[in-house]
Amino acid sequence: MRVLTTTPRHACMHVALGATPPCALHASAHHDADRPPRRYDAHVNLGATLMDTGEVQMAEHAFRRAVEAEPGHVAVHSYLAKLMRREQRLPEAARHYKVAISLTPVDPALYFGLGTTLALEGQLGRAAENLAVAIALAPANEHAYNQLGVVRDEQQRPSEAVAAFDAALVLRPGWDKASQNREGVMARKVSR
């Protein structure tokens, strides 16, 4: 009779293949707490799985272990930024977006994420700058145009807001969100 056992290596492979959180937790238990993790990808996958299931503290721990293992990897900073933004820890989210951008300065999603985070913090000028970079890098991103329109509206720059919403609607005709945002700006413009 042959008995199969799960070694730490195999457990980590299960995590990399998208295993369920209990298996993933089992895999992370095989790492000594006193030394940095050896498998960056296992921690990133574990963190992503935990983030998707709403296990925020455990996801954050897994991502931080991944940073210990591979501090210069853009994906973990991007995940941490998203997690921190979701948890309304906006300064920390912005910091991780900035680190990710320093590692990969041509990724429009990172500039979009930083722009939306800065907008939530009320840093509208810097938010608009980052959204403009996202648009320059990915001109077909209707979400970036829509978010830029929201920021311009908050800055009380209605003409620029309408132009951004119009650009979003050219890319995605009939998009309710951009249409409603545009209508709100137009209604406020008329009432002034």
Coordinates of N, CA, C and O in Angstrom, one line a residue:
M1 N 0.8 -1.2 0.0 CA 0.0 0.0 0.0 C 0.9 1.2 0.0 O 1.8 1.3 0.8
R2 N 0.5 2.2 -0.9 CA 1.3 3.4 -1.0 C 0.6 4.5 -0.3 O -0.6 4.8 -0.5
V3 N 1.3 5.3 0.5 CA 0.7 6.4 1.2 C 1.3 7.7 0.7 O 2.6 7.8 0.6
L4 N 0.5 8.6 0.3 CA 0.9 9.9 -0.2 C 1.0 10.9 1.0 O 0.1 11.0 1.8
T5 N 2.1 11.6 1.0 CA 2.2 12.6 2.1 C 2.4 14.0 1.4 O 2.8 14.1 0.2
T6 N 2.0 15.0 2.1 CA 2.2 16.4 1.5 C 3.4 17.0 2.2 O 3.4 17.2 3.4
T7 N 4.4 17.3 1.4 CA 5.5 18.0 1.9 C 5.3 19.5 1.8 O 4.4 19.9 1.1
P8 N 6.1 20.4 2.5 CA 5.9 21.8 2.3 C 6.0 22.2 0.9 O 5.2 23.1 0.4
R9 N 6.9 21.6 0.1 CA 7.0 22.0 -1.3 C 5.7 21.7 -2.0 O 5.2 22.6 -2.8
H10 N 5.1 20.6 -1.8 CA 3.9 20.2 -2.5 C 2.8 21.2 -2.0 O 1.9 21.5 -2.8
A11 N 2.8 21.5 -0.7 CA 1.7 22.4 -0.2 C 1.8 23.7 -0.9 O 0.8 24.3 -1.3
C12 N 3.0 24.2 -1.1 CA 3.2 25.5 -1.7 C 2.8 25.4 -3.2 O 2.2 26.4 -3.7
M13 N 3.0 24.3 -3.8 CA 2.5 24.1 -5.2 C 1.0 24.2 -5.3 O 0.4 24.8 -6.2
H14 N 0.3 23.6 -4.3 CA -1.1 23.7 -4.2 C -1.6 25.2 -4.2 O -2.5 25.6 -4.9
V15 N -0.9 26.0 -3.4 CA -1.2 27.4 -3.3 C -1.0 28.1 -4.6 O -1.9 28.8 -5.1
A16 N 0.1 27.8 -5.3 CA 0.4 28.4 -6.6 C -0.6 28.0 -7.6 O -0.9 28.8 -8.5
L17 N -1.3 26.9 -7.4 CA -2.3 26.4 -8.4 C -3.7 26.9 -8.0 O -4.7 26.5 -8.6
G18 N -3.8 27.8 -7.0 CA -5.1 28.4 -6.6 C -5.8 27.5 -5.7 O -7.1 27.4 -5.7
A19 N -5.2 26.9 -4.7 CA -5.8 26.1 -3.7 C -6.8 26.9 -2.8 O -6.7 28.1 -2.8
T20 N -7.6 26.2 -2.2 CA -8.6 26.8 -1.2 C -7.8 27.3 0.0 O -6.7 26.8 0.3
P21 N -8.4 28.3 0.7 CA -7.6 28.9 1.8 C -7.2 27.9 2.9 O -6.1 28.0 3.3
P22 N -7.9 26.8 3.3 CA -7.4 25.9 4.2 C -6.1 25.2 3.8 O -5.1 25.1 4.5
C23 N -6.0 24.8 2.5 CA -4.8 24.2 2.0 C -3.7 25.3 1.9 O -2.6 25.0 2.3
A24 N -4.1 26.5 1.6 CA -3.1 27.5 1.5 C -2.6 27.9 2.9 O -1.4 28.1 3.1
L25 N -3.4 27.9 3.9 CA -3.0 28.1 5.2 C -2.0 27.0 5.7 O -1.0 27.3 6.4
H26 N -2.3 25.8 5.3 CA -1.5 24.7 5.6 C -0.1 24.9 5.0 O 0.9 24.7 5.7
A27 N -0.1 25.4 3.8 CA 1.2 25.6 3.1 C 2.0 26.7 3.8 O 3.2 26.6 4.0
S28 N 1.4 27.8 4.3 CA 2.1 28.8 4.9 C 2.6 28.4 6.3 O 3.6 29.0 6.8
A29 N 2.0 27.5 6.9 CA 2.4 27.0 8.2 C 3.8 26.3 8.2 O 4.4 26.2 9.2
H30 N 4.2 25.9 7.0 CA 5.5 25.2 6.9 C 6.7 26.1 6.8 O 7.8 25.6 6.8
H31 N 6.4 27.4 6.8 CA 7.5 28.4 6.8 C 7.9 28.7 8.2 O 7.0 29.0 9.0
D32 N 9.1 28.8 8.5 CA 9.6 29.2 9.9 C 9.3 30.7 10.0 O 9.6 31.5 9.1
A33 N 8.8 31.1 11.2 CA 8.5 32.5 11.4 C 9.8 33.3 11.5 O 9.8 34.5 11.3
D34 N 10.9 32.7 11.8 CA 12.2 33.4 12.0 C 13.0 33.7 10.8 O 13.9 34.5 10.8
R35 N 12.6 33.1 9.7 CA 13.3 33.4 8.4 C 12.4 33.9 7.4 O 11.2 33.5 7.4
P36 N 12.9 34.6 6.4 CA 12.0 35.1 5.3 C 11.5 33.9 4.5 O 12.1 32.9 4.4
P37 N 10.3 34.1 3.9 CA 9.8 33.0 3.1 C 10.6 32.7 1.9 O 11.3 33.6 1.4
R38 N 10.6 31.5 1.5 CA 11.4 31.1 0.3 C 10.6 31.1 -1.0 O 11.1 31.2 -2.1
R39 N 9.2 31.2 -0.9 CA 8.4 31.1 -2.1 C 7.5 32.3 -2.2 O 6.4 32.3 -1.7
Y40 N 8.0 33.3 -2.9 CA 7.3 34.6 -3.1 C 5.9 34.3 -3.7 O 4.9 34.8 -3.2
D41 N 5.9 33.5 -4.7 CA 4.6 33.3 -5.4 C 3.6 32.7 -4.5 O 2.4 33.0 -4.6
A42 N 4.0 31.8 -3.7 CA 3.0 31.1 -2.8 C 2.3 32.2 -1.9 O 1.1 32.1 -1.6
H43 N 3.1 33.1 -1.4 CA 2.6 34.1 -0.5 C 1.6 35.1 -1.2 O 0.6 35.5 -0.7
V44 N 2.0 35.4 -2.5 CA 1.2 36.3 -3.3 C -0.1 35.6 -3.6 O -1.2 36.2 -3.4
N45 N -0.1 34.3 -4.0 CA -1.3 33.6 -4.3 C -2.2 33.4 -3.1 O -3.4 33.5 -3.1
L46 N -1.5 33.1 -2.0 CA -2.3 33.0 -0.7 C -2.9 34.3 -0.4 O -4.1 34.3 0.0
G47 N -2.2 35.4 -0.4 CA -2.8 36.7 -0.2 C -4.0 37.0 -1.1 O -5.0 37.5 -0.6
A48 N -3.8 36.8 -2.3 CA -4.9 37.0 -3.3 C -6.1 36.2 -3.0 O -7.3 36.7 -3.0
T49 N -5.9 35.0 -2.7 CA -7.1 34.1 -2.3 C -7.8 34.6 -1.0 O -9.0 34.7 -1.0
L50 N -7.0 34.9 0.0 CA -7.5 35.4 1.2 C -8.2 36.8 1.0 O -9.3 37.0 1.6
M51 N -7.7 37.6 0.2 CA -8.3 38.9 -0.1 C -9.6 38.7 -0.8 O -10.6 39.4 -0.4
D52 N -9.7 37.8 -1.7 CA -11.0 37.5 -2.4 C -12.0 36.9 -1.4 O -13.2 37.1 -1.7
T53 N -11.6 36.2 -0.4 CA -12.6 35.7 0.6 C -12.8 36.6 1.7 O -13.6 36.2 2.6
G54 N -12.2 37.8 1.7 CA -12.5 38.7 2.8 C -11.7 38.6 4.0 O -12.0 39.2 5.0
E55 N -10.7 37.8 4.0 CA -9.8 37.6 5.2 C -8.7 38.6 5.1 O -7.5 38.3 4.8
V56 N -9.0 39.8 5.4 CA -8.1 41.0 5.2 C -6.8 40.9 6.0 O -5.8 41.1 5.4
Q57 N -6.9 40.6 7.3 CA -5.7 40.6 8.1 C -4.7 39.5 7.6 O -3.5 39.7 7.5
M58 N -5.3 38.3 7.3 CA -4.4 37.2 6.9 C -3.9 37.5 5.5 O -2.7 37.2 5.2
A59 N -4.7 38.2 4.6 CA -4.2 38.5 3.3 C -3.0 39.5 3.4 O -2.0 39.4 2.8
E60 N -3.2 40.5 4.3 CA -2.1 41.5 4.5 C -0.9 40.8 5.0 O 0.2 41.1 4.5
H61 N -1.0 39.9 5.9 CA 0.1 39.1 6.4 C 0.9 38.4 5.3 O 2.1 38.4 5.2
A62 N 0.1 37.7 4.5 CA 0.7 37.0 3.3 C 1.4 37.9 2.4 O 2.5 37.6 1.9
F63 N 0.8 39.0 2.1 CA 1.5 40.0 1.2 C 2.7 40.6 1.8 O 3.7 40.7 1.1
R64 N 2.7 40.8 3.1 CA 3.9 41.3 3.7 C 5.0 40.3 3.8 O 6.2 40.6 3.6
R65 N 4.7 39.0 3.9 CA 5.7 38.0 3.8 C 6.3 37.9 2.4 O 7.4 37.7 2.2
A66 N 5.4 38.2 1.4 CA 5.9 38.2 0.0 C 6.9 39.4 -0.2 O 7.9 39.3 -0.9
V67 N 6.6 40.5 0.4 CA 7.5 41.7 0.3 C 8.8 41.4 1.0 O 9.9 41.7 0.5
E68 N 8.8 40.7 2.1 CA 10.0 40.2 2.8 C 10.9 39.3 1.8 O 12.1 39.5 1.7
A69 N 10.2 38.5 1.1 CA 10.9 37.5 0.2 C 11.4 38.2 -1.1 O 12.4 37.9 -1.6
E70 N 10.6 39.1 -1.6 CA 10.9 39.8 -2.9 C 10.5 41.2 -2.9 O 9.4 41.6 -3.4
P71 N 11.2 42.1 -2.2 CA 10.8 43.5 -2.0 C 10.6 44.3 -3.3 O 9.9 45.2 -3.4
G72 N 11.3 43.8 -4.4 CA 11.2 44.6 -5.6 C 10.3 44.0 -6.7 O 10.4 44.3 -7.8
H73 N 9.3 43.3 -6.2 CA 8.3 42.7 -7.1 C 7.0 43.5 -7.2 O 6.4 43.8 -6.1
V74 N 6.6 44.0 -8.3 CA 5.6 44.9 -8.5 C 4.2 44.4 -8.0 O 3.4 45.1 -7.5
A75 N 3.9 43.1 -8.3 CA 2.6 42.6 -8.0 C 2.2 42.7 -6.6 O 1.1 43.0 -6.3
V76 N 3.1 42.4 -5.7 CA 2.7 42.4 -4.3 C 2.4 43.8 -3.8 O 1.5 44.1 -3.0
H77 N 3.1 44.8 -4.3 CA 2.8 46.2 -4.0 C 1.5 46.6 -4.5 O 0.7 47.4 -3.9
S78 N 1.2 46.2 -5.7 CA -0.1 46.4 -6.3 C -1.2 45.8 -5.5 O -2.3 46.5 -5.2
Y79 N -1.1 44.6 -5.1 CA -2.1 43.9 -4.3 C -2.2 44.6 -2.9 O -3.3 44.9 -2.4
L80 N -1.1 45.0 -2.3 CA -1.2 45.7 -1.0 C -1.9 47.0 -1.2 O -2.7 47.4 -0.3
A81 N -1.6 47.7 -2.3 CA -2.2 49.0 -2.5 C -3.8 48.8 -2.6 O -4.5 49.6 -2.0
K82 N -4.2 47.8 -3.4 CA -5.6 47.6 -3.5 C -6.3 47.2 -2.2 O -7.4 47.7 -1.9
L83 N -5.6 46.4 -1.4 CA -6.1 46.0 -0.1 C -6.2 47.1 0.8 O -7.2 47.3 1.5
M84 N -5.2 48.0 0.8 CA -5.2 49.1 1.7 C -6.3 50.1 1.3 O -6.9 50.7 2.1
R85 N -6.4 50.3 0.0 CA -7.5 51.2 -0.5 C -8.9 50.7 -0.1 O -9.7 51.4 0.4
R86 N -9.1 49.4 -0.2 CA -10.3 48.8 0.1 C -10.6 49.0 1.6 O -11.7 49.2 2.1
E87 N -9.6 49.0 2.4 CA -9.7 49.1 3.9 C -9.6 50.6 4.3 O -9.6 50.9 5.5
Q88 N -9.6 51.5 3.4 CA -9.6 52.9 3.6 C -8.3 53.4 4.3 O -8.3 54.4 5.0
R89 N -7.2 52.6 4.1 CA -5.9 53.0 4.7 C -5.2 53.7 3.5 O -4.3 53.2 2.9
L90 N -5.7 54.9 3.1 CA -5.3 55.5 1.9 C -3.9 56.0 1.8 O -3.3 55.8 0.8
P91 N -3.3 56.6 2.8 CA -1.9 56.9 2.7 C -1.0 55.7 2.4 O -0.1 55.8 1.6
E92 N -1.3 54.6 3.1 CA -0.5 53.4 2.8 C -0.8 52.8 1.4 O 0.2 52.3 0.8
A93 N -2.0 52.9 1.0 CA -2.3 52.5 -0.4 C -1.5 53.3 -1.4 O -0.9 52.8 -2.3
A94 N -1.5 54.6 -1.2 CA -0.8 55.5 -2.1 C 0.7 55.2 -2.1 O 1.4 55.1 -3.1
R95 N 1.2 54.9 -0.9 CA 2.7 54.5 -0.8 C 3.0 53.3 -1.6 O 4.0 53.2 -2.4
H96 N 2.1 52.3 -1.5 CA 2.4 51.0 -2.3 C 2.2 51.2 -3.8 O 2.9 50.7 -4.6
Y97 N 1.2 52.1 -4.2 CA 1.1 52.4 -5.6 C 2.4 53.1 -6.1 O 2.9 52.8 -7.2
K98 N 2.9 54.0 -5.3 CA 4.1 54.7 -5.7 C 5.3 53.8 -5.8 O 6.1 53.9 -6.8
V99 N 5.4 52.8 -4.9 CA 6.5 51.8 -5.0 C 6.3 51.0 -6.3 O 7.3 50.8 -7.1
A100 N 5.1 50.5 -6.5 CA 4.8 49.7 -7.7 C 5.2 50.5 -9.0 O 5.7 50.0 -10.0
I101 N 4.8 51.8 -9.0 CA 5.1 52.7 -10.2 C 6.6 52.8 -10.4 O 7.1 52.8 -11.5
S102 N 7.3 53.0 -9.3 CA 8.8 53.1 -9.4 C 9.4 51.8 -10.0 O 10.4 51.9 -10.7
L103 N 8.7 50.7 -9.8 CA 9.2 49.4 -10.3 C 8.8 49.2 -11.8 O 9.5 48.5 -12.5
T104 N 7.6 49.7 -12.1 CA 7.0 49.5 -13.5 C 6.4 50.8 -13.9 O 5.1 51.0 -13.7
P105 N 7.1 51.8 -14.3 CA 6.6 53.1 -14.6 C 5.7 53.2 -15.9 O 5.3 54.3 -16.2
V106 N 5.4 52.1 -16.5 CA 4.6 52.2 -17.8 C 3.3 51.4 -17.6 O 2.6 51.2 -18.6
D107 N 2.9 51.1 -16.4 CA 1.7 50.4 -16.2 C 0.5 51.4 -15.9 O 0.5 51.9 -14.8
P108 N -0.4 51.5 -16.9 CA -1.5 52.5 -16.7 C -2.4 52.2 -15.5 O -2.9 53.1 -14.8
A109 N -2.6 50.9 -15.2 CA -3.4 50.5 -14.0 C -2.9 51.0 -12.7 O -3.7 51.4 -11.8
L110 N -1.6 51.1 -12.6 CA -1.0 51.6 -11.3 C -1.3 53.1 -11.2 O -1.6 53.6 -10.1
Y111 N -1.2 53.9 -12.3 CA -1.5 55.3 -12.2 C -2.9 55.5 -12.0 O -3.3 56.4 -11.3
F112 N -3.8 54.7 -12.6 CA -5.2 54.8 -12.3 C -5.5 54.5 -10.8 O -6.3 55.3 -10.2
G113 N -4.9 53.5 -10.3 CA -5.1 53.2 -8.9 C -4.6 54.3 -8.0 O -5.3 54.6 -7.0
L114 N -3.4 54.8 -8.3 CA -2.9 55.9 -7.5 C -3.8 57.1 -7.6 O -4.1 57.8 -6.6
G115 N -4.3 57.4 -8.8 CA -5.1 58.6 -9.0 C -6.5 58.5 -8.3 O -6.9 59.4 -7.6
T116 N -7.1 57.3 -8.3 CA -8.3 57.1 -7.5 C -8.1 57.2 -6.0 O -8.9 57.7 -5.3
T117 N -7.0 56.7 -5.6 CA -6.6 56.7 -4.2 C -6.4 58.2 -3.7 O -6.9 58.6 -2.7
L118 N -5.7 58.9 -4.5 CA -5.4 60.3 -4.2 C -6.7 61.1 -4.2 O -6.9 62.0 -3.4
A119 N -7.6 60.8 -5.1 CA -8.9 61.5 -5.2 C -9.7 61.2 -3.9 O -10.3 62.1 -3.3
L120 N -9.7 60.0 -3.4 CA -10.3 59.7 -2.1 C -9.7 60.4 -1.0 O -10.4 60.7 0.0
E121 N -8.5 60.7 -1.0 CA -7.8 61.5 0.0 C -8.0 63.0 -0.1 O -7.7 63.7 0.8
G122 N -8.6 63.4 -1.2 CA -8.9 64.8 -1.4 C -7.7 65.5 -2.1 O -7.8 66.8 -2.2
Q123 N -6.7 64.8 -2.6 CA -5.6 65.4 -3.3 C -5.9 65.4 -4.8 O -5.4 64.7 -5.6
L124 N -6.8 66.3 -5.1 CA -7.4 66.3 -6.4 C -6.4 66.7 -7.5 O -6.5 66.1 -8.6
G125 N -5.5 67.6 -7.3 CA -4.5 68.0 -8.3 C -3.6 66.8 -8.7 O -3.4 66.5 -9.8
R126 N -3.1 66.2 -7.6 CA -2.2 65.0 -7.9 C -3.0 63.8 -8.5 O -2.5 63.1 -9.3
A127 N -4.3 63.7 -8.1 CA -5.1 62.7 -8.6 C -5.3 62.9 -10.1 O -5.1 61.9 -10.9
A128 N -5.6 64.1 -10.5 CA -5.8 64.4 -11.9 C -4.5 64.1 -12.7 O -4.5 63.6 -13.8
E129 N -3.3 64.5 -12.2 CA -2.1 64.2 -12.8 C -1.9 62.7 -13.1 O -1.5 62.4 -14.2
N130 N -2.1 61.9 -12.1 CA -1.9 60.5 -12.3 C -3.0 59.9 -13.2 O -2.6 59.0 -14.0
L131 N -4.2 60.4 -13.2 CA -5.2 59.9 -14.1 C -4.8 60.3 -15.6 O -5.0 59.5 -16.5
A132 N -4.3 61.5 -15.7 CA -3.8 61.9 -17.1 C -2.7 61.0 -17.6 O -2.7 60.7 -18.8
V133 N -1.8 60.6 -16.7 CA -0.7 59.6 -17.1 C -1.4 58.3 -17.5 O -1.0 57.7 -18.5
A134 N -2.3 57.8 -16.7 CA -3.0 56.6 -17.0 C -3.7 56.7 -18.4 O -3.6 55.7 -19.2
I135 N -4.3 57.8 -18.7 CA -4.9 58.0 -20.0 C -3.9 58.0 -21.1 O -4.1 57.4 -22.2
A136 N -2.8 58.7 -20.9 CA -1.7 58.8 -21.9 C -1.1 57.4 -22.2 O -0.8 57.1 -23.4
L137 N -1.0 56.6 -21.2 CA -0.5 55.2 -21.4 C -1.5 54.3 -22.0 O -1.1 53.3 -22.7
A138 N -2.8 54.5 -21.7 CA -3.9 53.6 -22.2 C -5.1 54.5 -22.6 O -6.0 54.6 -21.9
P139 N -5.0 55.1 -23.8 CA -6.0 56.0 -24.3 C -7.4 55.5 -24.4 O -8.4 56.2 -24.5
A140 N -7.5 54.2 -24.4 CA -8.9 53.5 -24.5 C -9.5 53.1 -23.2 O -10.4 52.3 -23.1
N141 N -9.0 53.7 -22.1 CA -9.5 53.4 -20.8 C -10.6 54.3 -20.3 O -10.4 55.4 -19.8
E142 N -11.8 53.9 -20.6 CA -13.0 54.7 -20.3 C -13.1 55.0 -18.8 O -13.6 56.0 -18.4
H143 N -12.7 54.1 -17.9 CA -12.7 54.3 -16.5 C -11.8 55.4 -16.1 O -12.2 56.2 -15.2
A144 N -10.7 55.5 -16.7 CA -9.8 56.6 -16.3 C -10.4 58.0 -16.7 O -10.3 59.0 -16.0
Y145 N -11.0 58.0 -17.9 CA -11.7 59.3 -18.3 C -12.8 59.6 -17.4 O -13.0 60.8 -17.0
N146 N -13.6 58.6 -17.0 CA -14.7 58.9 -16.1 C -14.2 59.4 -14.7 O -14.7 60.3 -14.2
Q147 N -13.2 58.7 -14.2 CA -12.6 59.2 -12.9 C -12.0 60.6 -13.0 O -12.2 61.4 -12.1
L148 N -11.4 60.9 -14.1 CA -10.8 62.2 -14.3 C -12.0 63.2 -14.4 O -11.9 64.3 -13.8
G149 N -13.1 62.9 -15.0 CA -14.3 63.7 -15.0 C -14.8 64.0 -13.6 O -15.1 65.1 -13.2
V150 N -14.8 63.0 -12.8 CA -15.3 63.1 -11.4 C -14.3 64.1 -10.6 O -14.8 65.0 -9.9
V151 N -13.0 63.9 -10.8 CA -12.0 64.8 -10.2 C -12.2 66.2 -10.7 O -12.2 67.1 -9.8
R152 N -12.3 66.4 -12.0 CA -12.5 67.8 -12.5 C -13.8 68.4 -12.0 O -13.8 69.6 -11.7
D153 N -14.8 67.6 -11.8 CA -16.1 68.1 -11.3 C -15.8 68.6 -9.8 O -16.3 69.6 -9.4
E154 N -15.1 67.7 -9.0 CA -14.8 68.1 -7.6 C -14.0 69.4 -7.6 O -14.1 70.1 -6.6
Q155 N -13.2 69.6 -8.6 CA -12.3 70.8 -8.7 C -13.1 72.0 -9.2 O -12.5 73.1 -9.3
Q156 N -14.4 71.8 -9.5 CA -15.3 72.8 -10.0 C -14.7 73.3 -11.4 O -14.7 74.5 -11.6
R157 N -14.4 72.4 -12.2 CA -13.9 72.6 -13.6 C -14.9 71.9 -14.5 O -14.5 70.9 -15.1
P158 N -16.1 72.4 -14.6 CA -17.2 71.7 -15.3 C -16.9 71.4 -16.8 O -17.2 70.3 -17.3
S159 N -16.3 72.3 -17.5 CA -16.0 72.1 -18.9 C -15.0 70.9 -19.1 O -15.2 70.0 -20.0
E160 N -14.0 70.8 -18.3 CA -13.1 69.7 -18.3 C -13.7 68.4 -17.9 O -13.4 67.3 -18.4
A161 N -14.6 68.5 -16.9 CA -15.3 67.3 -16.4 C -16.2 66.7 -17.6 O -16.2 65.5 -17.8
V162 N -17.0 67.6 -18.2 CA -17.8 67.2 -19.3 C -17.0 66.6 -20.4 O -17.3 65.5 -21.0
A163 N -15.9 67.2 -20.8 CA -15.0 66.7 -21.8 C -14.5 65.3 -21.5 O -14.5 64.4 -22.3
A164 N -14.2 65.0 -20.2 CA -13.7 63.7 -19.8 C -14.8 62.7 -19.9 O -14.6 61.6 -20.3
F165 N -16.0 63.1 -19.4 CA -17.2 62.2 -19.5 C -17.5 61.9 -21.0 O -17.8 60.7 -21.3
D166 N -17.4 62.9 -21.8 CA -17.7 62.7 -23.2 C -16.7 61.7 -23.8 O -17.1 60.8 -24.6
A167 N -15.4 61.8 -23.4 CA -14.4 60.9 -23.9 C -14.7 59.4 -23.5 O -14.6 58.5 -24.2
A168 N -15.1 59.3 -22.2 CA -15.5 58.0 -21.7 C -16.7 57.4 -22.5 O -16.7 56.2 -22.9
L169 N -17.6 58.3 -22.9 CA -18.8 57.8 -23.6 C -18.5 57.5 -25.1 O -19.2 56.6 -25.7
V170 N -17.5 58.1 -25.6 CA -17.1 57.8 -27.0 C -16.5 56.3 -26.9 O -16.8 55.5 -27.8
L171 N -15.8 56.0 -25.9 CA -15.2 54.7 -25.8 C -16.2 53.6 -25.4 O -16.0 52.5 -25.8
R172 N -17.2 54.0 -24.6 CA -18.2 53.1 -24.2 C -19.6 53.8 -24.3 O -20.1 54.2 -23.3
P173 N -20.1 53.8 -25.5 CA -21.4 54.5 -25.7 C -22.5 54.0 -24.8 O -22.6 52.8 -24.6
G174 N -23.3 54.9 -24.3 CA -24.4 54.5 -23.4 C -24.1 54.1 -22.0 O -24.9 53.6 -21.3
W175 N -22.8 54.2 -21.6 CA -22.4 53.8 -20.3 C -23.1 54.7 -19.2 O -23.0 55.9 -19.1
D176 N -24.0 54.0 -18.4 CA -24.8 54.7 -17.4 C -24.0 55.6 -16.5 O -24.4 56.7 -16.2
K177 N -23.0 55.1 -15.9 CA -22.2 55.8 -14.9 C -21.7 57.1 -15.5 O -21.8 58.2 -14.9
A178 N -21.0 57.1 -16.7 CA -20.5 58.3 -17.2 C -21.6 59.2 -17.7 O -21.5 60.4 -17.5
S179 N -22.7 58.7 -18.2 CA -23.9 59.5 -18.6 C -24.4 60.2 -17.4 O -24.7 61.4 -17.4
Q180 N -24.6 59.5 -16.3 CA -25.2 60.1 -15.1 C -24.2 61.2 -14.5 O -24.6 62.3 -14.1
N181 N -22.9 60.9 -14.5 CA -21.9 61.9 -14.1 C -22.0 63.1 -14.9 O -22.0 64.3 -14.4
R182 N -22.1 63.0 -16.2 CA -22.2 64.1 -17.2 C -23.4 64.9 -16.9 O -23.4 66.1 -16.9
E183 N -24.5 64.2 -16.8 CA -25.8 64.9 -16.5 C -25.8 65.7 -15.2 O -26.3 66.8 -15.2
G184 N -25.1 65.2 -14.2 CA -25.0 65.9 -12.9 C -24.2 67.2 -13.1 O -24.6 68.2 -12.5
V185 N -23.1 67.1 -13.8 CA -22.3 68.3 -14.1 C -23.1 69.4 -14.9 O -23.1 70.5 -14.5
M186 N -23.8 68.9 -15.9 CA -24.6 69.8 -16.7 C -25.7 70.5 -15.9 O -26.0 71.7 -16.0
A187 N -26.4 69.7 -15.0 CA -27.4 70.2 -14.2 C -26.9 71.3 -13.2 O -27.5 72.4 -13.1
R188 N -25.8 71.1 -12.7 CA -25.1 72.1 -11.8 C -24.7 73.3 -12.5 O -24.8 74.4 -12.0
K189 N -24.2 73.1 -13.8 CA -23.8 74.2 -14.6 C -24.9 75.1 -14.9 O -24.8 76.3 -14.9
V190 N -26.1 74.6 -15.2 CA -27.3 75.4 -15.6 C -27.8 76.1 -14.3 O -28.2 77.3 -14.4
S191 N -27.7 75.5 -13.2 CA -28.3 76.1 -12.0 C -27.4 77.2 -11.4 O -27.8 78.0 -10.5
R192 N -26.2 77.3 -11.9 CA -25.3 78.4 -11.4 C -25.6 79.7 -11.9 O -26.0 80.2 -12.8

